CSV table of C-alpha atoms in Angstrom, one decimal:
chain,number,residue,atom,x,y,z
H,1,MET,CA,-0.2,0.2,0.3
H,2,SER,CA,1.1,3.7,-1.1
H,3,SER,CA,1.9,6.2,2.2
H,4,LEU,CA,0.9,9.8,0.7
H,5,SER,CA,1.7,12.6,2.5
H,6,THR,CA,1.6,16.7,1.9
H,7,PRO,CA,3.8,18.6,3.9
H,8,ALA,CA,3.4,22.3,4.0
H,9,SER,CA,3.7,24.0,0.5
H,10,HIS,CA,5.5,27.3,0.2
H,11,PRO,CA,2.9,29.5,-1.7
H,12,LEU,CA,5.3,32.9,-0.2
H,13,ASP,CA,8.5,31.8,-2.1
H,14,PRO,CA,8.8,33.2,-5.1
H,15,ASP,CA,12.0,31.4,-6.1
H,16,ALA,CA,10.3,28.1,-5.0
H,17,PRO,CA,10.3,25.3,-7.3
H,18,GLY,CA,7.0,23.4,-8.7
H,19,PRO,CA,5.6,21.4,-6.6
H,20,LEU,CA,6.9,17.4,-6.5
H,21,LEU,CA,5.6,14.0,-6.7
H,22,VAL,CA,8.5,12.3,-4.7
H,23,LEU,CA,8.4,8.7,-5.4
H,24,LEU,CA,10.0,6.4,-2.8
H,25,ASP,CA,11.7,3.1,-4.3
H,26,PRO,CA,10.9,0.4,-1.6
H,27,VAL,CA,13.8,-1.9,-2.5
H,28,ALA,CA,16.1,1.6,-1.7
H,29,LYS,CA,14.5,2.5,1.2
H,30,GLN,CA,15.0,-1.2,2.2
H,31,ALA,CA,18.8,-1.1,1.6
H,32,ASP,CA,19.8,2.6,2.7
H,33,GLY,CA,16.7,4.3,4.6
H,34,GLU,CA,18.6,7.1,5.9
H,35,SER,CA,19.7,8.0,2.5
H,36,MET,CA,16.4,8.3,1.5
H,37,ARG,CA,15.3,9.8,4.4
H,38,ILE,CA,17.8,12.9,4.0
H,39,ALA,CA,16.6,13.4,0.3
H,40,LYS,CA,12.9,13.4,1.4
H,41,ASP,CA,14.0,16.0,3.9
H,42,VAL,CA,16.0,18.2,1.7
H,43,LEU,CA,13.1,18.0,-1.0
H,44,CYS,CA,10.7,18.9,1.3
H,45,GLY,CA,11.9,21.6,2.8
H,46,GLY,CA,12.2,23.0,-0.3
H,47,ALA,CA,9.4,22.4,-2.2
H,48,ASP,CA,5.4,21.6,-1.6
H,49,CYS,CA,5.6,17.5,-1.8
H,50,LYS,CA,3.3,14.6,-1.8
H,51,VAL,CA,5.5,12.0,-0.8
H,52,ALA,CA,4.5,8.3,-2.1
H,53,LEU,CA,5.9,4.6,-2.0
H,54,PRO,CA,4.0,2.5,-4.1
H,55,GLU,CA,4.6,-0.8,-4.1
H,56,SER,CA,3.1,-2.0,-7.9
H,57,PRO,CA,3.3,-1.3,-11.0
H,58,SER,CA,-0.9,-0.3,-10.9
H,59,GLU,CA,-0.1,1.8,-7.5
H,60,LEU,CA,2.2,3.0,-9.6
H,61,ASP,CA,0.1,4.2,-12.5
H,62,ARG,CA,-2.6,5.6,-10.3
H,63,VAL,CA,-0.1,8.1,-8.3
H,64,LEU,CA,1.4,9.3,-12.2
H,65,SER,CA,-1.9,9.5,-13.1
H,66,HIS,CA,-3.2,12.1,-10.5
H,67,ARG,CA,-0.5,13.9,-10.2
H,68,GLY,CA,-1.6,16.9,-11.6
H,69,ARG,CA,1.2,19.6,-11.7
H,70,ARG,CA,3.6,17.9,-9.4
H,71,ARG,CA,7.1,17.2,-11.4
H,72,PRO,CA,7.7,13.9,-10.3
H,73,VAL,CA,10.7,12.7,-8.4
H,74,VAL,CA,12.1,9.5,-7.7
H,75,ILE,CA,14.6,8.7,-4.9
H,76,GLY,CA,15.8,5.1,-5.6
H,77,SER,CA,17.3,3.0,-8.0
H,78,ASP,CA,18.2,3.1,-11.7
H,79,GLN,CA,15.2,0.6,-11.7
H,80,ALA,CA,12.9,2.7,-9.3
H,81,VAL,CA,13.9,5.7,-12.9
H,82,GLN,CA,13.0,2.8,-15.7
H,83,ARG,CA,9.6,1.8,-13.5
H,84,VAL,CA,8.7,5.4,-13.7
H,85,LEU,CA,9.6,6.5,-16.9
H,86,GLN,CA,7.7,2.9,-18.4
H,87,ALA,CA,4.7,4.4,-16.8
H,88,LEU,CA,5.2,7.7,-17.7
H,89,HIS,CA,5.6,6.3,-21.6
H,90,ARG,CA,2.0,3.9,-21.2
H,91,GLN,CA,0.2,7.1,-20.3
H,92,ARG,CA,2.2,9.3,-23.1
H,93,GLU,CA,2.8,11.6,-20.4
H,94,LEU,CA,6.5,11.1,-20.9
H,95,GLY,CA,7.5,14.8,-22.2
H,96,ALA,CA,4.9,16.7,-20.2
H,97,ASP,CA,7.0,17.4,-17.0
H,98,PRO,CA,11.1,17.2,-16.4
H,99,VAL,CA,11.8,13.8,-13.9
H,100,GLY,CA,14.2,14.5,-10.7
H,101,VAL,CA,16.6,11.8,-9.5
H,102,VAL,CA,18.0,11.3,-6.4
H,103,PRO,CA,20.3,8.0,-6.1
H,104,VAL,CA,19.6,5.8,-3.6
H,105,GLY,CA,21.2,2.1,-3.4
H,106,ARG,CA,24.3,0.3,-4.1
H,107,PRO,CA,26.5,1.9,-6.7
H,108,ALA,CA,26.2,-0.7,-8.9
H,109,ALA,CA,22.2,0.2,-8.7
H,110,THR,CA,22.6,3.4,-9.2
H,111,GLY,CA,25.3,3.9,-11.9
H,112,SER,CA,22.8,4.4,-14.8
H,113,VAL,CA,21.6,8.1,-13.5
H,114,ARG,CA,24.8,9.0,-12.1
H,115,ALA,CA,25.8,8.4,-15.8
H,116,LEU,CA,23.6,11.1,-17.1
H,117,GLY,CA,25.5,13.5,-14.6
H,118,VAL,CA,23.5,13.2,-11.7
H,119,PRO,CA,24.9,14.0,-8.4
H,120,PRO,CA,25.6,11.0,-6.5
H,121,GLU,CA,25.2,12.5,-2.8
H,122,PRO,CA,21.6,12.2,-1.6
H,123,VAL,CA,21.7,16.3,-0.4
H,124,ALA,CA,23.5,17.7,-3.7
H,125,ALA,CA,20.8,15.7,-5.6
H,126,ALA,CA,18.2,16.9,-4.2
H,127,ARG,CA,19.4,20.0,-4.4
H,128,ALA,CA,20.0,19.8,-7.8
H,129,VAL,CA,15.6,18.6,-8.1
H,130,LEU,CA,15.1,21.8,-6.2
H,131,GLY,CA,17.2,24.6,-8.1
H,132,GLY,CA,18.5,22.5,-10.9
H,133,ALA,CA,17.3,22.7,-15.1
H,134,PRO,CA,16.1,20.4,-17.2
H,135,ARG,CA,18.2,18.7,-19.8
H,136,LYS,CA,16.5,16.4,-22.6
H,137,LEU,CA,17.5,13.2,-23.1
H,138,ASP,CA,17.1,10.0,-25.5
H,139,LEU,CA,15.5,7.0,-24.7
H,140,LEU,CA,15.8,3.6,-26.0
H,141,VAL,CA,12.3,1.8,-25.6
H,142,ASP,CA,11.5,-2.0,-26.5
H,143,ASP,CA,8.4,-3.5,-28.0
H,144,GLY,CA,7.8,-5.0,-24.5
H,145,GLY,CA,7.3,-1.5,-23.1
H,146,GLY,CA,11.0,-1.9,-21.8
H,147,VAL,CA,13.2,1.7,-21.2
H,148,VAL,CA,16.8,1.7,-22.0
H,149,LEU,CA,18.2,4.8,-19.8
H,150,GLY,CA,22.1,4.5,-21.0
H,151,GLU,CA,23.1,0.5,-22.2
H,152,VAL,CA,21.8,-2.9,-23.3
H,153,ARG,CA,24.5,-5.6,-22.7
H,154,PHE,CA,23.6,-9.2,-24.4
H,155,THR,CA,24.4,-11.8,-21.9
H,156,GLY,CA,23.5,-15.1,-23.9
H,157,PRO,CA,21.0,-17.7,-23.5
H,158,ARG,CA,19.7,-18.3,-19.5
H,159,GLN,CA,21.3,-21.1,-17.7
H,160,GLY,CA,20.8,-21.9,-14.1
H,161,ARG,CA,19.1,-19.6,-11.5
H,162,PRO,CA,18.2,-16.3,-11.9
H,163,GLY,CA,20.6,-15.6,-9.5
H,164,GLY,CA,23.4,-17.3,-12.7
H,165,TRP,CA,22.7,-13.8,-15.0
H,166,ARG,CA,26.1,-11.9,-13.7
H,167,SER,CA,28.2,-14.8,-13.1
H,168,LEU,CA,27.3,-16.2,-16.7
H,169,TRP,CA,27.6,-12.8,-18.2
H,170,ALA,CA,31.4,-13.1,-16.0
H,171,LYS,CA,31.8,-16.5,-18.0
H,172,LEU,CA,31.9,-15.0,-21.4
H,173,ALA,CA,33.4,-12.6,-20.9
H,174,ALA,CA,36.6,-14.7,-19.6
H,175,ALA,CA,36.2,-16.7,-22.8
H,176,GLU,CA,36.0,-13.9,-25.1
H,177,GLN,CA,39.5,-12.8,-23.4
H,178,ALA,CA,40.8,-15.8,-23.6
H,179,LYS,CA,39.7,-18.0,-26.7
H,180,GLY,CA,37.9,-15.5,-28.4
H,181,PRO,CA,34.4,-14.6,-29.1
H,182,ALA,CA,31.8,-16.5,-27.2
H,183,VAL,CA,29.1,-17.8,-30.0
H,184,GLU,CA,25.8,-16.8,-29.8
H,185,GLU,CA,23.2,-17.8,-32.4
H,186,LEU,CA,21.5,-14.6,-33.0
H,187,ARG,CA,20.1,-12.6,-35.7
H,188,ILE,CA,21.0,-9.4,-35.6
H,189,GLU,CA,18.9,-6.3,-38.2
H,190,ALA,CA,19.7,-2.9,-38.0
H,191,ASP,CA,17.5,-0.1,-39.8
H,192,GLY,CA,16.2,-3.0,-41.7
H,193,ARG,CA,19.4,-4.7,-42.6
H,194,LEU,CA,20.8,-7.6,-41.7
H,195,LEU,CA,23.9,-7.3,-39.9
H,196,ALA,CA,24.4,-11.0,-38.3
H,197,ASP,CA,22.4,-14.4,-39.3
H,198,ILE,CA,22.3,-17.6,-36.8
H,199,HIS,CA,25.1,-19.5,-38.6
H,200,GLN,CA,27.4,-16.3,-37.7
H,201,GLU,CA,29.6,-16.1,-34.5
H,202,VAL,CA,28.3,-12.9,-32.9
H,203,GLY,CA,30.9,-12.5,-29.5
H,204,ARG,CA,29.4,-9.4,-28.1
H,205,LEU,CA,27.0,-7.2,-28.8
H,206,ARG,CA,26.4,-3.7,-26.1
H,207,VAL,CA,24.0,-1.1,-27.7
H,208,GLY,CA,24.2,2.5,-26.5
H,209,MET,CA,23.1,5.8,-27.3
H,210,ALA,CA,24.7,9.3,-28.6
H,211,ASP,CA,23.2,12.1,-30.6
H,212,GLY,CA,19.7,10.1,-31.0
H,213,VAL,CA,21.3,7.6,-32.4
H,214,MET,CA,21.7,3.8,-31.0
H,215,GLU,CA,25.4,3.4,-31.1
H,216,LEU,CA,26.4,-1.0,-31.3
H,217,SER,CA,29.4,-2.7,-30.7
H,218,LEU,CA,29.6,-5.7,-32.8
H,219,ARG,CA,32.5,-8.7,-32.8
H,220,LEU,CA,31.0,-10.8,-35.5
H,221,ASP,CA,33.4,-13.7,-36.9
H,222,GLY,CA,35.6,-12.5,-34.8
H,223,ARG,CA,36.3,-8.8,-35.9
H,224,HIS,CA,34.7,-5.4,-34.7
H,225,GLN,CA,31.9,-3.3,-35.7
H,226,LEU,CA,30.4,-0.1,-34.5
H,227,HIS,CA,27.1,0.6,-36.7
H,228,ARG,CA,24.8,4.3,-35.3
H,229,VAL,CA,21.1,3.3,-36.0
H,230,ALA,CA,17.7,3.7,-35.4
H,231,THR,CA,15.8,0.5,-34.7
H,232,LEU,CA,17.4,-2.4,-33.7
H,233,SER,CA,15.8,-6.3,-33.5
H,234,VAL,CA,17.5,-9.2,-32.4
H,235,THR,CA,15.6,-12.2,-33.1
H,236,GLY,CA,16.9,-16.5,-31.4
H,237,ARG,CA,16.2,-19.3,-29.3
H,238,ALA,CA,16.4,-17.6,-25.8
H,239,PHE,CA,18.7,-15.1,-25.3
H,240,GLY,CA,18.8,-12.7,-22.5
H,241,TYR,CA,20.2,-9.5,-22.4
H,242,GLU,CA,20.4,-6.7,-19.8
H,243,ALA,CA,19.0,-3.1,-19.4
H,244,ASP,CA,21.2,-0.6,-17.6
H,245,GLY,CA,22.3,-3.6,-15.6
H,246,VAL,CA,19.1,-5.2,-14.8
H,247,PRO,CA,18.8,-9.0,-16.3
H,248,LEU,CA,16.4,-9.7,-18.5
H,249,GLY,CA,14.5,-12.3,-20.4
H,250,PRO,CA,15.1,-15.4,-21.5
H,251,VAL,CA,13.3,-13.6,-24.9
H,252,ARG,CA,13.2,-15.0,-28.7
H,253,GLN,CA,12.8,-11.9,-30.0
H,254,ARG,CA,13.2,-8.0,-29.3
H,255,THR,CA,12.8,-4.9,-30.4
H,256,TRP,CA,14.6,-1.6,-29.1
H,257,THR,CA,14.0,2.0,-31.3
H,258,VAL,CA,15.4,5.0,-29.9
H,259,HIS,CA,13.4,8.0,-29.1
H,260,ALA,CA,15.7,11.0,-29.5
H,261,GLY,CA,14.7,14.0,-26.5
H,262,SER,CA,11.8,12.4,-25.6
H,263,TRP,CA,12.0,13.3,-21.7
H,264,ALA,CA,13.7,15.9,-19.6
H,265,LEU,CA,16.3,15.2,-16.6
H,266,LEU,CA,17.0,17.6,-13.5
H,267,LEU,CA,20.3,18.3,-13.4
H,268,PRO,CA,22.8,20.9,-11.6
H,269,PRO,CA,23.1,24.1,-13.6
H,270,GLY,CA,26.1,24.9,-15.7
Protein backbone atom coordinates (compact mmCIF):
# COMPACT_ATOMS: atom_id res chain seq x y z
CA MET A 1 0.00 0.00 0.00
CA SER A 2 1.30 3.48 -0.83
CA SER A 3 2.11 5.99 1.86
CA LEU A 4 1.05 9.53 0.97
CA SER A 5 1.73 12.78 2.74
CA THR A 6 1.69 16.43 1.77
CA PRO A 7 4.04 18.66 3.79
CA ALA A 8 3.42 22.37 4.07
CA SER A 9 3.69 24.28 0.80
CA HIS A 10 5.71 27.44 0.17
CA PRO A 11 3.18 29.85 -1.41
CA LEU A 12 4.99 33.05 -0.38
CA ASP A 13 8.41 32.14 -1.79
CA PRO A 14 8.58 33.23 -5.46
CA ASP A 15 11.80 31.27 -5.97
CA ALA A 16 10.42 27.97 -4.71
CA PRO A 17 10.15 25.25 -7.37
CA GLY A 18 6.79 23.95 -8.48
CA PRO A 19 5.03 21.20 -6.55
CA LEU A 20 6.67 17.76 -6.57
CA LEU A 21 5.48 14.15 -6.45
CA VAL A 22 8.22 12.30 -4.55
CA LEU A 23 8.25 8.58 -5.38
CA LEU A 24 10.10 6.35 -2.93
CA ASP A 25 11.69 3.11 -4.14
CA PRO A 26 10.73 0.36 -1.63
CA VAL A 27 13.92 -1.63 -2.32
CA ALA A 28 16.18 1.40 -1.84
CA LYS A 29 14.30 2.30 1.34
CA GLN A 30 15.19 -1.08 2.82
CA ALA A 31 18.79 -0.84 1.62
CA ASP A 32 19.51 2.71 2.81
CA GLY A 33 16.60 4.25 4.66
CA GLU A 34 18.75 7.00 6.18
CA SER A 35 19.86 8.40 2.81
CA MET A 36 16.27 8.28 1.62
CA ARG A 37 15.08 10.16 4.71
CA ILE A 38 17.74 12.84 4.22
CA ALA A 39 16.82 13.33 0.56
CA LYS A 40 13.11 13.49 1.38
CA ASP A 41 13.72 16.09 4.11
CA VAL A 42 15.72 18.31 1.74
CA LEU A 43 13.04 18.11 -0.95
CA CYS A 44 10.15 18.71 1.45
CA GLY A 45 12.04 21.62 3.02
CA GLY A 46 12.34 23.37 -0.34
CA ALA A 47 9.10 22.60 -2.17
CA ASP A 48 5.48 21.57 -1.80
CA CYS A 49 5.82 17.77 -1.88
CA LYS A 50 3.47 14.84 -1.92
CA VAL A 51 5.29 11.63 -0.98
CA ALA A 52 4.26 8.21 -2.23
CA LEU A 53 5.58 4.68 -1.79
CA PRO A 54 4.05 2.75 -4.73
CA GLU A 55 4.48 -0.98 -4.23
CA SER A 56 3.07 -2.28 -7.55
CA PRO A 57 2.94 -1.16 -11.19
CA SER A 58 -0.78 -0.49 -10.96
CA GLU A 59 -0.29 1.67 -7.88
CA LEU A 60 2.50 3.59 -9.60
CA ASP A 61 0.25 4.17 -12.62
CA ARG A 62 -2.52 5.46 -10.38
CA VAL A 63 -0.27 7.83 -8.43
CA LEU A 64 1.29 9.26 -11.59
CA SER A 65 -2.03 9.68 -13.37
CA HIS A 66 -3.36 11.74 -10.42
CA ARG A 67 -0.26 13.89 -9.92
CA GLY A 68 -1.78 17.04 -11.44
CA ARG A 69 0.89 19.74 -11.86
CA ARG A 70 3.43 17.93 -9.69
CA ARG A 71 6.79 17.03 -11.22
CA PRO A 72 7.78 13.40 -10.54
CA VAL A 73 10.91 12.87 -8.46
CA VAL A 74 12.33 9.38 -7.91
CA ILE A 75 14.38 8.54 -4.82
CA GLY A 76 15.95 5.18 -5.54
CA SER A 77 17.75 3.04 -8.09
CA ASP A 78 18.08 2.97 -11.87
CA GLN A 79 15.38 0.30 -11.94
CA ALA A 80 12.99 2.57 -10.04
CA VAL A 81 13.62 5.34 -12.59
CA GLN A 82 13.00 2.83 -15.39
CA ARG A 83 9.64 1.90 -13.86
CA VAL A 84 8.56 5.54 -13.62
CA LEU A 85 9.60 6.32 -17.20
CA GLN A 86 7.84 3.18 -18.42
CA ALA A 87 4.65 4.27 -16.66
CA LEU A 88 4.89 7.79 -18.09
CA HIS A 89 5.49 6.32 -21.55
CA ARG A 90 2.40 4.11 -21.23
CA GLN A 91 0.37 7.16 -20.22
CA ARG A 92 1.85 9.24 -23.08
CA GLU A 93 3.13 11.69 -20.49
CA LEU A 94 6.85 11.03 -20.87
CA GLY A 95 7.78 14.53 -22.02
CA ALA A 96 5.13 16.43 -20.09
CA ASP A 97 7.36 17.32 -17.11
CA PRO A 98 11.05 17.01 -16.32
CA VAL A 99 11.89 14.16 -13.96
CA GLY A 100 14.03 14.53 -10.86
CA VAL A 101 16.20 11.73 -9.47
CA VAL A 102 17.99 11.22 -6.18
CA PRO A 103 20.11 8.05 -6.41
CA VAL A 104 19.84 5.80 -3.37
CA GLY A 105 21.18 2.25 -3.34
CA ARG A 106 24.34 0.36 -4.15
CA PRO A 107 26.69 2.04 -6.66
CA ALA A 108 26.02 -0.72 -9.20
CA ALA A 109 22.27 -0.07 -8.90
CA THR A 110 22.54 3.69 -9.54
CA GLY A 111 25.29 3.80 -12.17
CA SER A 112 23.08 4.77 -15.10
CA VAL A 113 21.55 7.89 -13.55
CA ARG A 114 24.93 8.97 -12.18
CA ALA A 115 26.39 8.58 -15.68
CA LEU A 116 23.71 10.99 -16.92
CA GLY A 117 25.04 13.67 -14.55
CA VAL A 118 22.92 13.21 -11.41
CA PRO A 119 25.02 13.93 -8.28
CA PRO A 120 25.74 10.74 -6.32
CA GLU A 121 25.16 12.26 -2.86
CA PRO A 122 21.55 12.53 -1.64
CA VAL A 123 21.75 16.17 -0.52
CA ALA A 124 23.44 17.38 -3.71
CA ALA A 125 21.01 15.41 -5.87
CA ALA A 126 17.99 16.76 -3.97
CA ARG A 127 19.28 20.32 -4.36
CA ALA A 128 19.70 19.70 -8.09
CA VAL A 129 16.03 18.72 -8.22
CA LEU A 130 15.04 21.92 -6.41
CA GLY A 131 17.29 24.32 -8.31
CA GLY A 132 18.45 22.45 -11.39
CA ALA A 133 17.68 22.82 -15.05
CA PRO A 134 15.97 20.25 -17.30
CA ARG A 135 18.13 18.57 -19.94
CA LYS A 136 16.49 16.65 -22.77
CA LEU A 137 17.76 13.08 -23.14
CA ASP A 138 17.30 10.14 -25.46
CA LEU A 139 15.58 6.92 -24.44
CA LEU A 140 15.58 3.40 -25.83
CA VAL A 141 12.10 1.86 -25.91
CA ASP A 142 11.54 -1.82 -26.70
CA ASP A 143 8.54 -3.52 -28.24
CA GLY A 144 7.63 -4.99 -24.85
CA GLY A 145 7.20 -1.55 -23.27
CA GLY A 146 10.56 -1.50 -21.49
CA VAL A 147 12.87 1.51 -21.46
CA VAL A 148 16.64 1.89 -21.25
CA LEU A 149 18.41 4.92 -19.81
CA GLY A 150 21.92 4.09 -20.95
CA GLU A 151 22.97 0.69 -22.26
CA VAL A 152 21.76 -2.73 -23.38
CA ARG A 153 24.24 -5.58 -23.03
CA PHE A 154 23.60 -9.07 -24.31
CA THR A 155 24.32 -11.88 -21.90
CA GLY A 156 23.53 -15.04 -23.85
CA PRO A 157 21.07 -17.86 -23.10
CA ARG A 158 19.69 -18.01 -19.58
CA GLN A 159 21.10 -20.91 -17.63
CA GLY A 160 20.39 -22.13 -14.10
CA ARG A 161 18.58 -20.03 -11.58
CA PRO A 162 18.07 -16.23 -11.84
CA GLY A 163 21.11 -15.53 -9.69
CA GLY A 164 23.31 -17.01 -12.38
CA TRP A 165 22.92 -14.07 -14.75
CA ARG A 166 26.00 -12.12 -13.77
CA SER A 167 28.17 -15.18 -13.36
CA LEU A 168 27.17 -16.18 -16.89
CA TRP A 169 28.21 -12.80 -18.25
CA ALA A 170 31.50 -13.05 -16.38
CA LYS A 171 32.12 -16.47 -17.94
CA LEU A 172 31.34 -15.13 -21.41
CA ALA A 173 33.66 -12.16 -20.93
CA ALA A 174 36.46 -14.40 -19.64
CA ALA A 175 35.99 -16.79 -22.54
CA GLU A 176 36.17 -13.90 -24.98
CA GLN A 177 39.46 -12.71 -23.56
CA ALA A 178 41.01 -16.17 -23.37
CA LYS A 179 39.66 -17.94 -26.45
CA GLY A 180 38.07 -15.36 -28.68
CA PRO A 181 34.35 -14.55 -28.97
CA ALA A 182 31.71 -16.78 -27.45
CA VAL A 183 29.36 -18.19 -30.08
CA GLU A 184 25.79 -16.89 -29.85
CA GLU A 185 23.09 -17.78 -32.35
CA LEU A 186 21.45 -14.45 -33.03
CA ARG A 187 19.89 -12.79 -36.03
CA ILE A 188 20.60 -9.05 -35.82
CA GLU A 189 18.93 -6.45 -37.99
CA ALA A 190 19.49 -2.69 -37.79
CA ASP A 191 17.29 -0.22 -39.66
CA GLY A 192 16.02 -3.15 -41.72
CA ARG A 193 19.52 -4.24 -42.75
CA LEU A 194 20.84 -7.68 -41.78
CA LEU A 195 24.05 -7.41 -39.74
CA ALA A 196 24.37 -11.01 -38.54
CA ASP A 197 22.55 -14.28 -39.13
CA ILE A 198 22.23 -17.23 -36.78
CA HIS A 199 25.06 -19.22 -38.41
CA GLN A 200 27.61 -16.45 -37.69
CA GLU A 201 29.68 -16.10 -34.52
CA VAL A 202 28.43 -13.16 -32.44
CA GLY A 203 30.79 -12.58 -29.55
CA ARG A 204 29.75 -9.23 -28.09
CA LEU A 205 26.81 -6.95 -28.65
CA ARG A 206 26.39 -3.76 -26.64
CA VAL A 207 24.02 -0.93 -27.41
CA GLY A 208 24.23 2.67 -26.20
CA MET A 209 22.91 6.05 -27.29
CA ALA A 210 24.48 9.26 -28.55
CA ASP A 211 23.12 12.25 -30.45
CA GLY A 212 19.69 10.75 -31.00
CA VAL A 213 20.84 7.40 -32.42
CA MET A 214 21.85 3.97 -31.18
CA GLU A 215 25.51 3.04 -31.14
CA LEU A 216 26.06 -0.70 -31.66
CA SER A 217 29.33 -2.31 -30.67
CA LEU A 218 29.36 -5.73 -32.31
CA ARG A 219 31.98 -8.45 -32.58
CA LEU A 220 31.09 -10.66 -35.52
CA ASP A 221 33.20 -13.56 -36.84
CA GLY A 222 36.09 -12.24 -34.77
CA ARG A 223 35.92 -8.69 -36.12
CA HIS A 224 34.79 -5.61 -34.24
CA GLN A 225 32.11 -3.41 -35.84
CA LEU A 226 30.49 -0.11 -34.89
CA HIS A 227 27.11 0.99 -36.25
CA ARG A 228 24.90 4.05 -35.68
CA VAL A 229 21.23 3.19 -36.21
CA ALA A 230 17.70 4.14 -35.14
CA THR A 231 16.17 0.67 -34.76
CA LEU A 232 17.61 -2.69 -33.70
CA SER A 233 15.91 -6.09 -33.88
CA VAL A 234 17.43 -9.23 -32.36
CA THR A 235 16.05 -12.76 -32.78
CA GLY A 236 17.38 -15.99 -31.26
CA ARG A 237 16.48 -19.23 -29.54
CA ALA A 238 16.30 -17.80 -26.02
CA PHE A 239 18.67 -14.98 -25.24
CA GLY A 240 19.09 -12.79 -22.21
CA TYR A 241 20.12 -9.16 -21.99
CA GLU A 242 20.74 -6.47 -19.41
CA ALA A 243 19.05 -3.07 -19.58
CA ASP A 244 21.00 -0.60 -17.43
CA GLY A 245 22.47 -3.59 -15.59
CA VAL A 246 19.07 -5.17 -14.86
CA PRO A 247 18.91 -8.79 -16.17
CA LEU A 248 15.93 -9.53 -18.41
CA GLY A 249 14.72 -12.47 -20.50
CA PRO A 250 14.97 -15.00 -21.83
CA VAL A 251 13.18 -13.83 -24.97
CA ARG A 252 13.16 -14.99 -28.57
CA GLN A 253 12.78 -11.58 -30.16
CA ARG A 254 13.16 -7.96 -29.13
CA THR A 255 13.19 -4.66 -31.03
CA TRP A 256 14.55 -1.36 -29.70
CA THR A 257 13.88 2.11 -31.07
CA VAL A 258 15.54 5.39 -30.15
CA HIS A 259 13.20 8.12 -28.94
CA ALA A 260 15.42 11.17 -29.31
CA GLY A 261 14.98 13.92 -26.71
CA SER A 262 11.84 12.24 -25.43
CA TRP A 263 12.30 13.03 -21.74
CA ALA A 264 13.99 15.63 -19.56
CA LEU A 265 16.08 15.12 -16.43
CA LEU A 266 16.65 17.79 -13.79
CA LEU A 267 20.42 18.31 -13.45
CA PRO A 268 22.67 20.82 -11.68
CA PRO A 269 22.77 24.13 -13.60
CA GLY A 270 25.79 24.81 -15.77
